[in-house]
mmCIF file of C-alpha atoms in Angstrom:
data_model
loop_
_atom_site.group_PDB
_atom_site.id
_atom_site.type_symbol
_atom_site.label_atom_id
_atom_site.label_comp_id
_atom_site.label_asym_id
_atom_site.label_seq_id
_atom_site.Cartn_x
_atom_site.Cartn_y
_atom_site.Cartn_z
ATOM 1 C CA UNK D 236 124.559 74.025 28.917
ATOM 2 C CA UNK D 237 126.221 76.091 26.174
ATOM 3 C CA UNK D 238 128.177 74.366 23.812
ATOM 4 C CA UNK D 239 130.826 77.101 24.249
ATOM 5 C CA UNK D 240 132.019 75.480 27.679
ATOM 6 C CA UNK D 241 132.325 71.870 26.575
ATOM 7 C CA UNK D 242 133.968 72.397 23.246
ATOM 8 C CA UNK D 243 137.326 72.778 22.050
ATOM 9 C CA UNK D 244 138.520 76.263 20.875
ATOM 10 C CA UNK D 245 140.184 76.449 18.144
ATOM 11 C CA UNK D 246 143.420 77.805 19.789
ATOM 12 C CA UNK D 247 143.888 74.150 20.691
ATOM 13 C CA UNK D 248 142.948 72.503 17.242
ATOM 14 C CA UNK D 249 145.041 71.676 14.141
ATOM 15 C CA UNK D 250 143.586 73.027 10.416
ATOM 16 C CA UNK D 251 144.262 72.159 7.135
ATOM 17 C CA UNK D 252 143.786 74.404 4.179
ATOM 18 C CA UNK D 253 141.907 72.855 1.225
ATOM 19 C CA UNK D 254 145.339 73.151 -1.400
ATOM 20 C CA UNK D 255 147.381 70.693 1.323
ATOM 21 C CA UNK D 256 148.384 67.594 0.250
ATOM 22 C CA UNK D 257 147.367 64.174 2.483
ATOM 23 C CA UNK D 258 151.202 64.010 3.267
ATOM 24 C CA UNK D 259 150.467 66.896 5.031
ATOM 25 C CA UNK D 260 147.526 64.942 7.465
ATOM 26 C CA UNK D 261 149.606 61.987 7.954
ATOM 27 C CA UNK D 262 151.632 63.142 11.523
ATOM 28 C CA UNK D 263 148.577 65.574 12.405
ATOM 29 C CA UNK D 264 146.342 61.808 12.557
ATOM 30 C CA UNK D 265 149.818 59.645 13.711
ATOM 31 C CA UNK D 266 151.065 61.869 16.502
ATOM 32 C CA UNK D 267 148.300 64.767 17.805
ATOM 33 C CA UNK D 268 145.687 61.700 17.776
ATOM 34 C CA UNK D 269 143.034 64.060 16.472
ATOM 35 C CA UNK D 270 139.999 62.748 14.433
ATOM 36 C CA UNK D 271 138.800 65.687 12.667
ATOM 37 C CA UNK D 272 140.713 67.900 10.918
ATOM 38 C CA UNK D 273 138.907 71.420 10.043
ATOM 39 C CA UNK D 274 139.536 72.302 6.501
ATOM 40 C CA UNK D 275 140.093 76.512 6.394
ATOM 41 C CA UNK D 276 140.502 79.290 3.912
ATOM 42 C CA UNK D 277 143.610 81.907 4.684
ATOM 43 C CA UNK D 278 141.054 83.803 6.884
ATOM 44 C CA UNK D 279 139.891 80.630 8.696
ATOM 45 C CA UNK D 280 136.843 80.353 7.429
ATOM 46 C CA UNK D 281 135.382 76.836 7.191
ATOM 47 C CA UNK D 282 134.882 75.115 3.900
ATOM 48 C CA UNK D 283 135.290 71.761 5.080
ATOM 49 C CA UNK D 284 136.421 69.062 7.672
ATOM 50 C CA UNK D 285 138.560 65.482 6.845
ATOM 51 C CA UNK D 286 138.321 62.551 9.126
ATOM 52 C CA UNK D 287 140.932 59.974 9.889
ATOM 53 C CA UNK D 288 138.393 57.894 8.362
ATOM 54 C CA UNK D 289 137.940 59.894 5.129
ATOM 55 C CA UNK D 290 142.048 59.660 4.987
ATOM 56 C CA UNK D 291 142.287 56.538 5.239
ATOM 57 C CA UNK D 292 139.415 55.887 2.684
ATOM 58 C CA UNK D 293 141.254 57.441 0.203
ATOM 59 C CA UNK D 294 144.024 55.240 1.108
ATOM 60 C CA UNK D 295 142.761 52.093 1.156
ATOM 61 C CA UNK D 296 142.819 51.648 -2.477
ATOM 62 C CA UNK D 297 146.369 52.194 -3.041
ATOM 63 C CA UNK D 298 147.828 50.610 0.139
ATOM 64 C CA UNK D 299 147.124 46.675 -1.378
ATOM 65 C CA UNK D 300 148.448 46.980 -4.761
ATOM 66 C CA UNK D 301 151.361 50.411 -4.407
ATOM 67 C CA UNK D 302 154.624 50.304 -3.454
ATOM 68 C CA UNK D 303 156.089 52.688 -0.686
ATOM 69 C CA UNK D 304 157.351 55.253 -2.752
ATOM 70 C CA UNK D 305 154.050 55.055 -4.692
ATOM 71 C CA UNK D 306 152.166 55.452 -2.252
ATOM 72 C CA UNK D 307 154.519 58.383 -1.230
ATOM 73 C CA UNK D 308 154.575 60.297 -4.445
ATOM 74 C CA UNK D 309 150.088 59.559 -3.699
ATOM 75 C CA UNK D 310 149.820 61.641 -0.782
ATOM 76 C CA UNK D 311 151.548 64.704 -2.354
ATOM 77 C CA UNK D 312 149.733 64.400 -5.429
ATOM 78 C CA UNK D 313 145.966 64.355 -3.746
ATOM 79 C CA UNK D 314 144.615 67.460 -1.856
ATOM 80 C CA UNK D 315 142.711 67.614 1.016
ATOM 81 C CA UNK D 316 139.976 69.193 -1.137
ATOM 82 C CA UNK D 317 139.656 66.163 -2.937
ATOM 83 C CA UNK D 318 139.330 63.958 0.175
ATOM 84 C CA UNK D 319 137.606 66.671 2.603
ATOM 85 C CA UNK D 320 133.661 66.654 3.893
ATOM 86 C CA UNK D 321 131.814 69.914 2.442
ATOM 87 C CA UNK D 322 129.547 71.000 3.401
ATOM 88 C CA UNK D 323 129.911 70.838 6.909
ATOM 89 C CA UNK D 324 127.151 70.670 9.272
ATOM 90 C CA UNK D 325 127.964 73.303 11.983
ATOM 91 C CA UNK D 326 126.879 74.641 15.136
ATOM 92 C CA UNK D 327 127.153 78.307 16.267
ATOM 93 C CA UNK D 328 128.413 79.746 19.577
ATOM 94 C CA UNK D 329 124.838 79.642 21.308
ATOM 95 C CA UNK D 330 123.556 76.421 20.280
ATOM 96 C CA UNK D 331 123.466 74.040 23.309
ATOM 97 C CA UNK D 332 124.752 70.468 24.436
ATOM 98 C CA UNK D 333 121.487 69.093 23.589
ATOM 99 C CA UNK D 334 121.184 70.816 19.938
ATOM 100 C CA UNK D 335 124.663 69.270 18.957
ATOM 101 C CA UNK D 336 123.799 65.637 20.496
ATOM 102 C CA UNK D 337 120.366 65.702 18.553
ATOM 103 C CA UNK D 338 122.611 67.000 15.446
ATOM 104 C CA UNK D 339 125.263 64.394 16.018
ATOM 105 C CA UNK D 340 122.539 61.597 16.207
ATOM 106 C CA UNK D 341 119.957 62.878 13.322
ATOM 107 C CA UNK D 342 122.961 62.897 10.453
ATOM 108 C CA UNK D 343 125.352 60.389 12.153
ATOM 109 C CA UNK D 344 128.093 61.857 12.559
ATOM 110 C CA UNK D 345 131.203 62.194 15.252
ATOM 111 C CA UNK D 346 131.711 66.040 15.555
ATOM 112 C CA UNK D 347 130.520 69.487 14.653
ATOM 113 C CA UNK D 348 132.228 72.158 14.083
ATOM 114 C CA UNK D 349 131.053 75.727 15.933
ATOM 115 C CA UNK D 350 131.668 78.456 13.706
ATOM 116 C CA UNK D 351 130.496 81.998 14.272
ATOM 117 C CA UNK D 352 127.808 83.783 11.814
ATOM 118 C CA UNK D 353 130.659 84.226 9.247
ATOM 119 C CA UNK D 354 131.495 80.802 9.047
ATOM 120 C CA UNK D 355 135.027 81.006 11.080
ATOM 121 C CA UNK D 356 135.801 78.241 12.598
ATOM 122 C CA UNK D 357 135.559 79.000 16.507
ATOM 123 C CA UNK D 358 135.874 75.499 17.997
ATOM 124 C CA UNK D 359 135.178 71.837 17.386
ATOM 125 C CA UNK D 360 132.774 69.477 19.970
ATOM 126 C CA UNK D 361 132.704 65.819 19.590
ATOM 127 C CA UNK D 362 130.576 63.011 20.589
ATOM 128 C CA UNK D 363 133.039 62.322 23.553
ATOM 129 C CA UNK D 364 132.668 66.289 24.929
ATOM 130 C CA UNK D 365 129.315 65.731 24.964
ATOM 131 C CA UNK D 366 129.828 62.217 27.040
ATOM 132 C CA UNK D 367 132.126 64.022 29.468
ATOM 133 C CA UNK D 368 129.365 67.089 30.023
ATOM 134 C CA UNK D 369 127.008 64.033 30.819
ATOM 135 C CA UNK D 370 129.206 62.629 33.213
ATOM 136 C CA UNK D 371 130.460 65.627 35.042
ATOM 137 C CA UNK D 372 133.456 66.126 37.084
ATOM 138 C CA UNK D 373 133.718 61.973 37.264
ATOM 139 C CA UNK D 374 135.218 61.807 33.800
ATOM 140 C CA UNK D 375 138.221 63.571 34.482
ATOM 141 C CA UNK D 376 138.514 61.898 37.994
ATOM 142 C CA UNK D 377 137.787 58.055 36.555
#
């Protein structure tokens, strides 16, 4: 099975650009309930890819010993670039289901993003696509 068919297209994902601030990732993580955010240049090429855990990371620190506005004035001061994955292991449009679950597994990881043979950033499949292609029909139905 082509990866194509079980990933999400990146008409339905949210990007970042490297120069953001975290502010910025906060309501993308807190409302859209996305994971992975893929880090693009202007011409959506990939250059990277944050994590709600990699946000939260970078938190951590400052969330025991700040104060609200602190930690406020925090999140606009750091850029993505400074919290973002890079480089970013990738699939392209004709790898398969398999090749991404043996990727996922061998570098332990939750997602890969599928870019095309100029790194632009075509979709995003995650260990839970690859679940649902397992199961078929029955995990929309269950």
């Amino acid at each position: 099975m082509s990866i194509v068919q079980i990933m999400t297209h990146r008409s339905k994902l949210v990007t970042t650009l490297a120069d953001a601030n975290l502010a910025s990732l906060r309501e993308v993580f807190a409302k859209a309930r996305f994971q992975h955010v893929p880090v693009v240049e202007q011409t959506n090429r990939l250059v990277g890819i944050v994590s709600v855990k990699d946000y939260f990371r970078e938190l951590s620190p400052v969330m025991d010993s700040a104060s609200d506005p602190s930690i406020a004035v925090f999140m606009r001061s750091r850029k993505v670039h400074q919290v973002m994955i890079t480089p970013v292991i990738t699939l392209s449009e004709n790898s398969t289901v398999k090749q991404a679950a043996a990727l996922l597994l061998q570098h332990n990881i939750s997602c890969l993003p599928v870019v095309d043979e100029h790194r632009h950033l075509l979709g995003l499949v995650s260990w839970k696509d690859i679940l649902r292609a397992a199961l078929g029909k029955s995990a929309t139905g269950a």
